[in-house]
PDB file of C-alpha atoms in Angstrom:
ATOM      1  CA  MET A   1     -15.488  -0.654 -19.719  1.00 40.00           C
ATOM      2  CA  SER A   2     -14.900  -4.022 -21.348  1.00 41.00           C
ATOM      3  CA  THR A   3     -12.532  -5.277 -18.699  1.00 44.00           C
ATOM      4  CA  LEU A   4     -15.494  -5.527 -16.357  1.00 39.00           C
ATOM      5  CA  THR A   5     -15.935  -8.998 -17.709  1.00 41.00           C
ATOM      6  CA  LEU A   6     -13.742  -9.006 -14.617  1.00 41.00           C
ATOM      7  CA  LEU A   7     -16.970  -9.539 -12.742  1.00 33.00           C
ATOM      8  CA  ASP A   8     -16.662 -13.180 -13.818  1.00 37.00           C
ATOM      9  CA  LYS A   9     -14.324 -13.200 -10.848  1.00 34.00           C
ATOM     10  CA  LEU A  10     -11.910 -15.905  -9.922  1.00 28.00           C
ATOM     11  CA  ARG A  11     -12.236 -17.252  -6.366  1.00 29.00           C
ATOM     12  CA  PHE A  12      -9.197 -18.495  -4.562  1.00 31.00           C
ATOM     13  CA  LYS A  13      -8.538 -20.813  -1.644  1.00 29.00           C
ATOM     14  CA  LYS A  14      -6.742 -18.792   0.997  1.00 32.00           C
ATOM     15  CA  SER A  15      -3.722 -20.096   2.817  1.00 31.00           C
ATOM     16  CA  ALA A  16      -3.129 -19.516   6.517  1.00 33.00           C
ATOM     17  CA  SER A  17      -1.035 -16.432   5.780  1.00 55.00           C
ATOM     18  CA  LYS A  18      -3.793 -14.998   3.597  1.00 61.00           C
ATOM     19  CA  GLU A  19      -6.284 -15.651   6.371  1.00 68.00           C
ATOM     20  CA  LYS A  20      -4.118 -13.600   8.731  1.00 62.00           C
ATOM     21  CA  ILE A  21      -4.029 -10.735   6.249  1.00 60.00           C
ATOM     22  CA  ILE A  22      -7.806 -10.890   5.738  1.00 63.00           C
ATOM     23  CA  ARG A  23      -8.458 -10.959   9.464  1.00 63.00           C
ATOM     24  CA  PHE A  24      -6.029  -8.093  10.022  1.00 58.00           C
ATOM     25  CA  TYR A  25      -7.787  -5.825   7.533  1.00 58.00           C
ATOM     26  CA  ASP A  26     -11.337  -6.955   8.262  1.00 55.00           C
ATOM     27  CA  GLU A  27     -10.840  -6.049  11.923  1.00 56.00           C
ATOM     28  CA  ALA A  28      -8.388  -3.153  11.749  1.00 58.00           C
ATOM     29  CA  THR A  29      -9.686  -1.107   8.805  1.00 58.00           C
ATOM     30  CA  GLU A  30     -11.967   0.991  11.007  1.00 60.00           C
ATOM     31  CA  ASP A  31      -8.940   1.882  13.166  1.00 62.00           C
ATOM     32  CA  TYR A  32      -7.345   3.555  10.150  1.00 66.00           C
ATOM     33  CA  LYS A  33      -9.971   6.286  10.143  1.00 73.00           C
ATOM     34  CA  PHE A  34      -8.146   7.636  13.164  1.00 76.00           C
ATOM     35  CA  TRP A  35      -4.920   7.652  11.106  1.00 82.00           C
ATOM     36  CA  SER A  36      -6.566   9.183   8.046  1.00 87.00           C
ATOM     37  CA  THR A  37     -10.028  10.639   7.572  1.00 88.00           C
ATOM     38  CA  ASP A  38      -9.535   9.849   3.864  1.00 90.00           C
ATOM     39  CA  PHE A  39      -8.783   6.181   4.694  1.00 87.00           C
ATOM     40  CA  ASN A  40      -5.227   6.408   3.386  1.00 93.00           C
ATOM     41  CA  MET A  41      -3.689   3.232   4.798  1.00 88.00           C
ATOM     42  CA  HIS A  42      -0.095   4.261   4.187  1.00 93.00           C
ATOM     43  CA  PHE A  43       2.568   6.803   5.134  1.00 93.00           C
ATOM     44  CA  GLY A  44       2.936  10.233   3.569  1.00 97.00           C
ATOM     45  CA  TYR A  45       5.271  12.302   1.416  1.00 98.00           C
ATOM     46  CA  TYR A  46       6.476  15.640   2.750  1.00 97.00           C
ATOM     47  CA  ILE A  47       7.348  18.591   0.499  1.00 97.00           C
ATOM     48  CA  PRO A  48       8.370  21.799   2.315  1.00 95.00           C
ATOM     49  CA  PHE A  49       5.918  24.685   1.792  1.00 92.00           C
ATOM     50  CA  LYS A  50       3.552  22.388  -0.113  1.00 95.00           C
ATOM     51  CA  THR A  51       2.425  19.900   2.513  1.00 96.00           C
ATOM     52  CA  ASN A  52       1.721  20.648   6.159  1.00 95.00           C
ATOM     53  CA  VAL A  53       3.864  18.586   8.524  1.00 94.00           C
ATOM     54  CA  PHE A  54       1.173  18.953  11.205  1.00 93.00           C
ATOM     55  CA  LYS A  55      -1.667  17.800   8.938  1.00 94.00           C
ATOM     56  CA  ARG A  56      -1.180  14.101   8.309  1.00 94.00           C
ATOM     57  CA  ASP A  57      -3.644  13.725   5.432  1.00 95.00           C
ATOM     58  CA  SER A  58      -1.924  16.460   3.432  1.00 96.00           C
ATOM     59  CA  MET A  59       1.221  14.278   3.439  1.00 97.00           C
ATOM     60  CA  LEU A  60      -0.680  11.022   2.876  1.00 97.00           C
ATOM     61  CA  ASN A  61      -2.517  12.471  -0.117  1.00 97.00           C
ATOM     62  CA  GLN A  62       0.759  13.824  -1.455  1.00 98.00           C
ATOM     63  CA  MET A  63       2.039  10.231  -1.524  1.00 98.00           C
ATOM     64  CA  ASN A  64      -0.993   9.388  -3.656  1.00 98.00           C
ATOM     65  CA  GLN A  65      -0.123  12.272  -5.965  1.00 98.00           C
ATOM     66  CA  GLN A  66       3.512  11.193  -6.252  1.00 98.00           C
ATOM     67  CA  VAL A  67       2.356   7.751  -7.386  1.00 98.00           C
ATOM     68  CA  PHE A  68      -0.087   9.112  -9.983  1.00 98.00           C
ATOM     69  CA  ASP A  69       2.565  11.521 -11.271  1.00 98.00           C
ATOM     70  CA  ARG A  70       4.894   8.592 -11.970  1.00 98.00           C
ATOM     71  CA  LEU A  71       2.265   6.494 -13.770  1.00 98.00           C
ATOM     72  CA  HIS A  72       2.141   8.921 -16.712  1.00 96.00           C
ATOM     73  CA  VAL A  73      -1.236   7.618 -17.903  1.00 96.00           C
ATOM     74  CA  PRO A  74      -3.629   9.636 -20.082  1.00 94.00           C
ATOM     75  CA  LYS A  75      -6.092  11.198 -17.672  1.00 90.00           C
ATOM     76  CA  GLN A  76      -9.115  10.238 -19.752  1.00 91.00           C
ATOM     77  CA  ASN A  77     -10.481   6.724 -20.347  1.00 91.00           C
ATOM     78  CA  SER A  78      -7.370   5.019 -18.982  1.00 96.00           C
ATOM     79  CA  LEU A  79      -7.662   1.942 -16.789  1.00 97.00           C
ATOM     80  CA  VAL A  80      -5.449   1.849 -13.688  1.00 98.00           C
ATOM     81  CA  ALA A  81      -5.067  -1.088 -11.300  1.00 98.00           C
ATOM     82  CA  ASP A  82      -4.593  -0.582  -7.550  1.00 98.00           C
ATOM     83  CA  LEU A  83      -2.889  -3.776  -6.374  1.00 98.00           C
ATOM     84  CA  GLY A  84      -3.773  -3.977  -2.692  1.00 96.00           C
ATOM     85  CA  CYS A  85      -6.190  -1.074  -2.468  1.00 96.00           C
ATOM     86  CA  GLY A  86      -7.442  -1.306   1.109  1.00 92.00           C
ATOM     87  CA  ILE A  87     -10.767   0.435   1.478  1.00 93.00           C
ATOM     88  CA  GLY A  88      -9.990   2.555  -1.574  1.00 95.00           C
ATOM     89  CA  GLY A  89      -8.429   5.731  -0.172  1.00 95.00           C
ATOM     90  CA  THR A  90      -6.017   6.157  -3.082  1.00 97.00           C
ATOM     91  CA  ILE A  91      -8.741   5.258  -5.595  1.00 98.00           C
ATOM     92  CA  GLN A  92     -10.930   7.992  -4.108  1.00 97.00           C
ATOM     93  CA  TYR A  93      -8.074  10.479  -4.383  1.00 97.00           C
ATOM     94  CA  GLY A  94      -7.320   9.511  -7.973  1.00 97.00           C
ATOM     95  CA  LEU A  95     -10.935   9.777  -9.133  1.00 97.00           C
ATOM     96  CA  LYS A  96     -11.421  13.096  -7.382  1.00 96.00           C
ATOM     97  CA  LYS A  97      -8.336  14.492  -9.092  1.00 96.00           C
ATOM     98  CA  TYR A  98      -8.847  12.692 -12.424  1.00 96.00           C
ATOM     99  CA  PRO A  99     -12.595  11.900 -12.692  1.00 95.00           C
ATOM    100  CA  LEU A 100     -12.315  10.493 -16.238  1.00 95.00           C
ATOM    101  CA  LEU A 101      -9.965   7.693 -15.182  1.00 96.00           C
ATOM    102  CA  TYR A 102     -11.171   4.164 -14.442  1.00 96.00           C
ATOM    103  CA  ILE A 103      -9.540   2.605 -11.388  1.00 97.00           C
ATOM    104  CA  ILE A 104     -10.043  -0.982 -10.258  1.00 97.00           C
ATOM    105  CA  GLY A 105      -8.572  -2.121  -6.965  1.00 98.00           C
ATOM    106  CA  VAL A 106      -8.086  -5.580  -5.516  1.00 97.00           C
ATOM    107  CA  THR A 107      -8.050  -6.644  -1.867  1.00 95.00           C
ATOM    108  CA  LEU A 108      -8.253  -9.951  -0.013  1.00 92.00           C
ATOM    109  CA  SER A 109     -10.586  -8.425   2.579  1.00 90.00           C
ATOM    110  CA  PRO A 110     -14.349  -8.891   2.039  1.00 91.00           C
ATOM    111  CA  PHE A 111     -14.994  -6.047   4.486  1.00 90.00           C
ATOM    112  CA  GLN A 112     -12.786  -3.644   2.553  1.00 91.00           C
ATOM    113  CA  ALA A 113     -14.339  -4.610  -0.782  1.00 94.00           C
ATOM    114  CA  LYS A 114     -17.879  -4.161   0.535  1.00 93.00           C
ATOM    115  CA  GLU A 115     -17.293  -0.871   2.365  1.00 92.00           C
ATOM    116  CA  GLY A 116     -14.989   0.517  -0.303  1.00 94.00           C
ATOM    117  CA  ASN A 117     -17.511  -0.095  -3.083  1.00 96.00           C
ATOM    118  CA  LYS A 118     -20.186   1.738  -1.080  1.00 94.00           C
ATOM    119  CA  ARG A 119     -17.936   4.799  -1.142  1.00 94.00           C
ATOM    120  CA  LEU A 120     -17.287   4.394  -4.883  1.00 95.00           C
ATOM    121  CA  GLN A 121     -20.908   4.450  -5.996  1.00 93.00           C
ATOM    122  CA  HIS A 122     -21.474   6.702  -9.029  1.00 91.00           C
ATOM    123  CA  LYS A 123     -17.715   6.909  -9.637  1.00 95.00           C
ATOM    124  CA  ASN A 124     -15.459   5.178 -12.159  1.00 95.00           C
ATOM    125  CA  GLY A 125     -14.050   2.899  -9.485  1.00 96.00           C
ATOM    126  CA  LEU A 126     -14.511  -0.680  -8.360  1.00 97.00           C
ATOM    127  CA  ILE A 127     -12.936  -2.915  -5.718  1.00 97.00           C
ATOM    128  CA  LEU A 128     -12.667  -6.654  -6.347  1.00 97.00           C
ATOM    129  CA  GLU A 129     -12.117  -9.264  -3.671  1.00 95.00           C
ATOM    130  CA  GLU A 130      -9.060 -10.844  -5.259  1.00 96.00           C
ATOM    131  CA  ASN A 131      -5.426 -11.708  -4.704  1.00 96.00           C
ATOM    132  CA  TYR A 132      -3.040  -9.315  -6.437  1.00 97.00           C
ATOM    133  CA  CYS A 133      -0.780 -12.297  -7.197  1.00 96.00           C
ATOM    134  CA  ASN A 134      -3.510 -13.839  -9.342  1.00 96.00           C
ATOM    135  CA  THR A 135      -6.059 -11.361 -10.648  1.00 97.00           C
ATOM    136  CA  SER A 136      -8.797 -11.656 -13.242  1.00 96.00           C
ATOM    137  CA  PHE A 137      -7.492  -8.716 -15.307  1.00 97.00           C
ATOM    138  CA  LYS A 138      -6.907  -9.628 -18.920  1.00 97.00           C
ATOM    139  CA  THR A 139      -3.326  -9.774 -20.160  1.00 97.00           C
ATOM    140  CA  ASN A 140      -2.097  -6.419 -21.550  1.00 98.00           C
ATOM    141  CA  SER A 141      -5.269  -4.659 -20.368  1.00 97.00           C
ATOM    142  CA  VAL A 142      -4.305  -1.835 -17.983  1.00 97.00           C
ATOM    143  CA  ASN A 143      -2.624   1.496 -18.660  1.00 98.00           C
ATOM    144  CA  GLY A 144      -0.895   1.646 -15.309  1.00 98.00           C
ATOM    145  CA  ALA A 145      -0.667  -0.168 -11.980  1.00 98.00           C
ATOM    146  CA  TYR A 146       0.485   0.780  -8.506  1.00 98.00           C
ATOM    147  CA  ALA A 147       1.022  -0.866  -5.142  1.00 98.00           C
ATOM    148  CA  ILE A 148       1.276   1.392  -2.098  1.00 98.00           C
ATOM    149  CA  GLU A 149       2.513  -0.516   0.957  1.00 95.00           C
ATOM    150  CA  SER A 150       0.730  -3.672  -0.158  1.00 95.00           C
ATOM    151  CA  PHE A 151       3.343  -5.935  -1.761  1.00 96.00           C
ATOM    152  CA  CYS A 152       5.041  -6.179   1.648  1.00 92.00           C
ATOM    153  CA  HIS A 153       2.272  -8.622   2.600  1.00 89.00           C
ATOM    154  CA  CYS A 154       3.772 -11.137   0.153  1.00 91.00           C
ATOM    155  CA  GLY A 155       7.391 -10.180   0.776  1.00 91.00           C
ATOM    156  CA  HIS A 156       7.587  -8.325  -2.561  1.00 95.00           C
ATOM    157  CA  ASN A 157       7.736 -11.731  -4.200  1.00 95.00           C
ATOM    158  CA  LYS A 158       8.218 -12.546  -7.873  1.00 97.00           C
ATOM    159  CA  GLN A 159       4.646 -13.770  -8.332  1.00 97.00           C
ATOM    160  CA  ALA A 160       3.178 -10.356  -7.470  1.00 97.00           C
ATOM    161  CA  LEU A 161       5.625  -8.548  -9.751  1.00 98.00           C
ATOM    162  CA  GLN A 162       4.990 -11.002 -12.589  1.00 98.00           C
ATOM    163  CA  GLU A 163       1.237 -10.552 -12.292  1.00 98.00           C
ATOM    164  CA  ALA A 164       1.642  -6.781 -12.497  1.00 98.00           C
ATOM    165  CA  TYR A 165       3.779  -7.256 -15.623  1.00 98.00           C
ATOM    166  CA  ARG A 166       1.182  -9.561 -17.188  1.00 98.00           C
ATOM    167  CA  ILE A 167      -1.748  -7.175 -16.845  1.00 98.00           C
ATOM    168  CA  LEU A 168       0.090  -4.032 -17.985  1.00 98.00           C
ATOM    169  CA  LYS A 169      -0.073  -2.875 -21.584  1.00 98.00           C
ATOM    170  CA  PRO A 170       3.329  -2.551 -23.305  1.00 98.00           C
ATOM    171  CA  ASN A 171       5.187   0.638 -22.284  1.00 98.00           C
ATOM    172  CA  SER A 172       2.876   1.129 -19.297  1.00 98.00           C
ATOM    173  CA  LYS A 173       4.275   1.600 -15.809  1.00 98.00           C
ATOM    174  CA  LEU A 174       4.156  -0.077 -12.423  1.00 98.00           C
ATOM    175  CA  VAL A 175       4.760   2.155  -9.408  1.00 98.00           C
ATOM    176  CA  ILE A 176       5.571   0.662  -6.005  1.00 98.00           C
ATOM    177  CA  ALA A 177       5.793   2.775  -2.849  1.00 98.00           C
ATOM    178  CA  ASP A 178       6.934   0.748   0.140  1.00 96.00           C
ATOM    179  CA  ALA A 179       9.544  -0.038   2.768  1.00 94.00           C
ATOM    180  CA  PHE A 180      12.383  -2.390   1.837  1.00 96.00           C
ATOM    181  CA  LEU A 181      15.406  -3.998   3.422  1.00 95.00           C
ATOM    182  CA  LYS A 182      18.752  -2.569   2.412  1.00 94.00           C
ATOM    183  CA  GLN A 183      20.553  -5.834   3.187  1.00 91.00           C
ATOM    184  CA  GLU A 184      19.784  -9.488   3.759  1.00 89.00           C
ATOM    185  CA  GLU A 185      17.640 -10.335   6.778  1.00 86.00           C
ATOM    186  CA  GLU A 186      20.367 -12.525   8.286  1.00 87.00           C
ATOM    187  CA  HIS A 187      22.732  -9.544   8.311  1.00 88.00           C
ATOM    188  CA  LEU A 188      20.477  -7.351  10.455  1.00 89.00           C
ATOM    189  CA  CYS A 189      21.777  -6.396  13.874  1.00 87.00           C
ATOM    190  CA  ILE A 190      19.958  -7.687  16.962  1.00 90.00           C
ATOM    191  CA  GLY A 191      17.952  -4.465  17.412  1.00 88.00           C
ATOM    192  CA  SER A 192      16.982  -4.219  13.756  1.00 89.00           C
ATOM    193  CA  ASN A 193      16.050  -7.885  13.607  1.00 89.00           C
ATOM    194  CA  TYR A 194      13.795  -7.572  16.670  1.00 90.00           C
ATOM    195  CA  CYS A 195      12.035  -4.487  15.272  1.00 88.00           C
ATOM    196  CA  TYR A 196      11.634  -6.248  11.923  1.00 88.00           C
ATOM    197  CA  GLU A 197      10.103  -9.372  13.481  1.00 89.00           C
ATOM    198  CA  GLN A 198       7.666  -7.338  15.576  1.00 87.00           C
ATOM    199  CA  LEU A 199       6.719  -5.187  12.582  1.00 87.00           C
ATOM    200  CA  CYS A 200       5.904  -8.275  10.520  1.00 86.00           C
ATOM    201  CA  LYS A 201       3.900  -9.848  13.353  1.00 84.00           C
ATOM    202  CA  GLY A 202       1.957  -6.673  14.087  1.00 81.00           C
ATOM    203  CA  TRP A 203       1.001  -5.952  10.485  1.00 82.00           C
ATOM    204  CA  SER A 204       0.741  -9.564   9.249  1.00 79.00           C
ATOM    205  CA  LEU A 205       3.562  -9.091   6.743  1.00 84.00           C
ATOM    206  CA  GLU A 206       5.330 -11.961   5.042  1.00 83.00           C
ATOM    207  CA  GLY A 207       8.405  -9.739   5.053  1.00 86.00           C
ATOM    208  CA  LEU A 208      10.120  -6.896   3.255  1.00 93.00           C
ATOM    209  CA  GLY A 209      11.974  -7.477   0.025  1.00 94.00           C
ATOM    210  CA  ASN A 210      15.638  -6.624  -0.354  1.00 96.00           C
ATOM    211  CA  ILE A 211      15.706  -3.549  -2.582  1.00 97.00           C
ATOM    212  CA  ASP A 212      18.586  -4.788  -4.756  1.00 97.00           C
ATOM    213  CA  LYS A 213      17.021  -8.223  -5.232  1.00 97.00           C
ATOM    214  CA  VAL A 214      13.649  -6.691  -6.105  1.00 98.00           C
ATOM    215  CA  LYS A 215      15.366  -4.558  -8.752  1.00 98.00           C
ATOM    216  CA  ASP A 216      17.049  -7.640 -10.213  1.00 98.00           C
ATOM    217  CA  THR A 217      13.741  -9.542 -10.209  1.00 98.00           C
ATOM    218  CA  LEU A 218      11.996  -6.724 -12.067  1.00 98.00           C
ATOM    219  CA  TYR A 219      14.649  -6.866 -14.805  1.00 98.00           C
ATOM    220  CA  GLN A 220      14.407 -10.684 -14.958  1.00 98.00           C
ATOM    221  CA  ILE A 221      10.647 -10.478 -15.468  1.00 98.00           C
ATOM    222  CA  GLY A 222      11.099  -8.084 -18.379  1.00 98.00           C
ATOM    223  CA  PHE A 223      10.615  -4.604 -16.936  1.00 98.00           C
ATOM    224  CA  LYS A 224      12.781  -1.813 -18.323  1.00 98.00           C
ATOM    225  CA  ASN A 225      13.664   1.778 -17.408  1.00 98.00           C
ATOM    226  CA  ILE A 226      13.549   0.927 -13.714  1.00 98.00           C
ATOM    227  CA  ASN A 227      13.954   3.957 -11.473  1.00 98.00           C
ATOM    228  CA  ILE A 228      14.437   3.530  -7.719  1.00 98.00           C
ATOM    229  CA  GLU A 229      14.143   6.577  -5.467  1.00 98.00           C
ATOM    230  CA  ASP A 230      15.021   6.515  -1.781  1.00 98.00           C
ATOM    231  CA  VAL A 231      12.370   8.814  -0.282  1.00 98.00           C
ATOM    232  CA  SER A 232      12.925   7.811   3.357  1.00 96.00           C
ATOM    233  CA  PHE A 233      13.489  11.372   4.564  1.00 96.00           C
ATOM    234  CA  LYS A 234      10.405  12.645   2.737  1.00 97.00           C
ATOM    235  CA  VAL A 235       8.335   9.913   4.384  1.00 96.00           C
ATOM    236  CA  ALA A 236       9.864  10.388   7.851  1.00 94.00           C
ATOM    237  CA  PRO A 237       7.675  13.366   8.962  1.00 95.00           C
ATOM    238  CA  SER A 238       4.520  11.270   8.552  1.00 94.00           C
ATOM    239  CA  VAL A 239       6.120   8.319  10.371  1.00 91.00           C
ATOM    240  CA  LEU A 240       6.801  10.655  13.307  1.00 90.00           C
ATOM    241  CA  HIS A 241       3.031  11.029  13.659  1.00 90.00           C
ATOM    242  CA  VAL A 242       2.816   7.382  14.789  1.00 84.00           C
ATOM    243  CA  PRO A 243       3.325   7.826  18.580  1.00 80.00           C
ATOM    244  CA  PHE A 244       0.847  10.712  18.682  1.00 82.00           C
ATOM    245  CA  ALA A 245      -1.724   8.778  16.652  1.00 80.00           C
ATOM    246  CA  ILE A 246      -1.311   5.717  18.889  1.00 76.00           C
ATOM    247  CA  THR A 247      -1.699   7.772  22.070  1.00 79.00           C
ATOM    248  CA  GLY A 248      -4.729   9.604  20.705  1.00 80.00           C
ATOM    249  CA  PHE A 249      -6.376   6.381  19.570  1.00 76.00           C
ATOM    250  CA  ILE A 250      -5.928   4.725  22.969  1.00 77.00           C
ATOM    251  CA  ILE A 251      -7.236   7.769  24.864  1.00 82.00           C
ATOM    252  CA  LYS A 252     -10.256   8.078  22.573  1.00 80.00           C
ATOM    253  CA  THR A 253     -11.035   4.381  22.975  1.00 78.00           C
ATOM    254  CA  LEU A 254     -10.754   4.542  26.765  1.00 78.00           C
ATOM    255  CA  ILE A 255     -12.960   7.655  26.947  1.00 84.00           C
ATOM    256  CA  LYS A 256     -15.630   5.772  25.018  1.00 79.00           C
ATOM    257  CA  LYS A 257     -15.176   2.914  27.520  1.00 79.00           C
ATOM    258  CA  LYS A 258     -14.569   0.487  24.685  1.00 78.00           C
ATOM    259  CA  PRO A 259     -12.128  -2.406  25.008  1.00 78.00           C
ATOM    260  CA  LEU A 260      -9.124  -2.404  22.710  1.00 72.00           C
ATOM    261  CA  LYS A 261      -9.637  -5.233  20.209  1.00 73.00           C
ATOM    262  CA  PRO A 262      -6.755  -7.734  19.917  1.00 69.00           C
ATOM    263  CA  GLN A 263      -6.311  -6.801  16.267  1.00 65.00           C
ATOM    264  CA  SER A 264      -6.215  -3.111  17.176  1.00 67.00           C
ATOM    265  CA  LEU A 265      -3.420  -3.834  19.650  1.00 68.00           C
ATOM    266  CA  LYS A 266      -1.515  -5.733  16.951  1.00 69.00           C
ATOM    267  CA  ASN A 267      -2.021  -2.849  14.557  1.00 69.00           C
ATOM    268  CA  LEU A 268      -0.773  -0.321  17.111  1.00 72.00           C
ATOM    269  CA  LYS A 269       2.221  -2.520  17.876  1.00 73.00           C
ATOM    270  CA  GLY A 270       3.041  -2.810  14.194  1.00 74.00           C
ATOM    271  CA  SER A 271       2.819   0.962  13.807  1.00 79.00           C
ATOM    272  CA  LEU A 272       5.200   1.515  16.716  1.00 80.00           C
ATOM    273  CA  PHE A 273       7.770  -0.906  15.321  1.00 79.00           C
ATOM    274  CA  ALA A 274       7.454   0.709  11.887  1.00 83.00           C
ATOM    275  CA  LEU A 275       8.676   3.899  13.556  1.00 81.00           C
ATOM    276  CA  LEU A 276      11.475   2.098  15.415  1.00 81.00           C
ATOM    277  CA  SER A 277      12.544   0.238  12.262  1.00 85.00           C
ATOM    278  CA  GLY A 278      12.750   3.541  10.415  1.00 81.00           C
ATOM    279  CA  LEU A 279      15.398   4.704  12.869  1.00 78.00           C
ATOM    280  CA  HIS A 280      17.710   1.935  11.617  1.00 88.00           C
ATOM    281  CA  ILE A 281      18.513   3.778   8.397  1.00 87.00           C
ATOM    282  CA  LYS A 282      21.381   1.440   7.455  1.00 91.00           C
ATOM    283  CA  ASN A 283      19.013  -1.522   7.297  1.00 93.00           C
ATOM    284  CA  PHE A 284      15.635  -0.146   6.202  1.00 95.00           C
ATOM    285  CA  GLY A 285      14.536   2.393   3.621  1.00 95.00           C
ATOM    286  CA  TYR A 286      11.360   3.676   1.996  1.00 97.00           C
ATOM    287  CA  TYR A 287      11.458   3.676  -1.804  1.00 98.00           C
ATOM    288  CA  ILE A 288       9.328   4.569  -4.793  1.00 98.00           C
ATOM    289  CA  ILE A 289      10.028   2.224  -7.687  1.00 98.00           C
ATOM    290  CA  THR A 290       8.898   2.998 -11.221  1.00 98.00           C
ATOM    291  CA  ALA A 291       9.216   0.228 -13.798  1.00 98.00           C
ATOM    292  CA  GLU A 292       8.082   0.168 -17.430  1.00 98.00           C
ATOM    293  CA  LYS A 293       6.819  -2.873 -19.317  1.00 98.00           C
TER     294      LYS A 293
END
């Protein structure tokens, strides 16, 4: 695996916003085990008669599968990049399903990198403590890349998309699964704007990109064959799990007589406003974007 000259890692100075993201994930990652026993730190994808609406992880893992299906990489000896991998839930899923793949993830969180790599021992996976806007992957080195609910931390900015383009081999694909704005932030109604602000504060997001502007940016960078799918209604059943998960988490914490950590409260608040934002279907949507280099 020649690209593991990657271990000559670049180290970056972290801005205040990066520090917030690191602190959020260092302190809140353990909370996600209550959301997903597989440590899937994202929403799910519901398919009638295939996924169980009452079993959250069946929908969350189906989102993983939808992403891998769109990558169209050879399932043997291909290198895939997970840009914002968390503790490696999607990497674990991918290597269990396709054990001959190589998957390298990047995260800003030292805790996630350390704990995630423990779970990836003896597998073709690795998590690097890096910024997905400036990775140590070689140019034209990966067969596919994906970002599941991670680019929102940088506002789906051009730098992140350009870095993904740089590391991809020609004709390889980038898949993004995330929430986006359907219109400009200044055009949001009062209710939508409040939900949006609280969502960003709770989850330490820089913001959500405007779906049309993100599409234009992808074309400007050089991507082709861009396909944008609005999967909001397929994601909605997993989002509806939020109030039940929040209630269960609080009850379990109180039974154990543990105090709720400030970051846990922020995480719960962000989750609640993700649900409320999703109700404003004219302003917010969940999309899967596939773009080819």
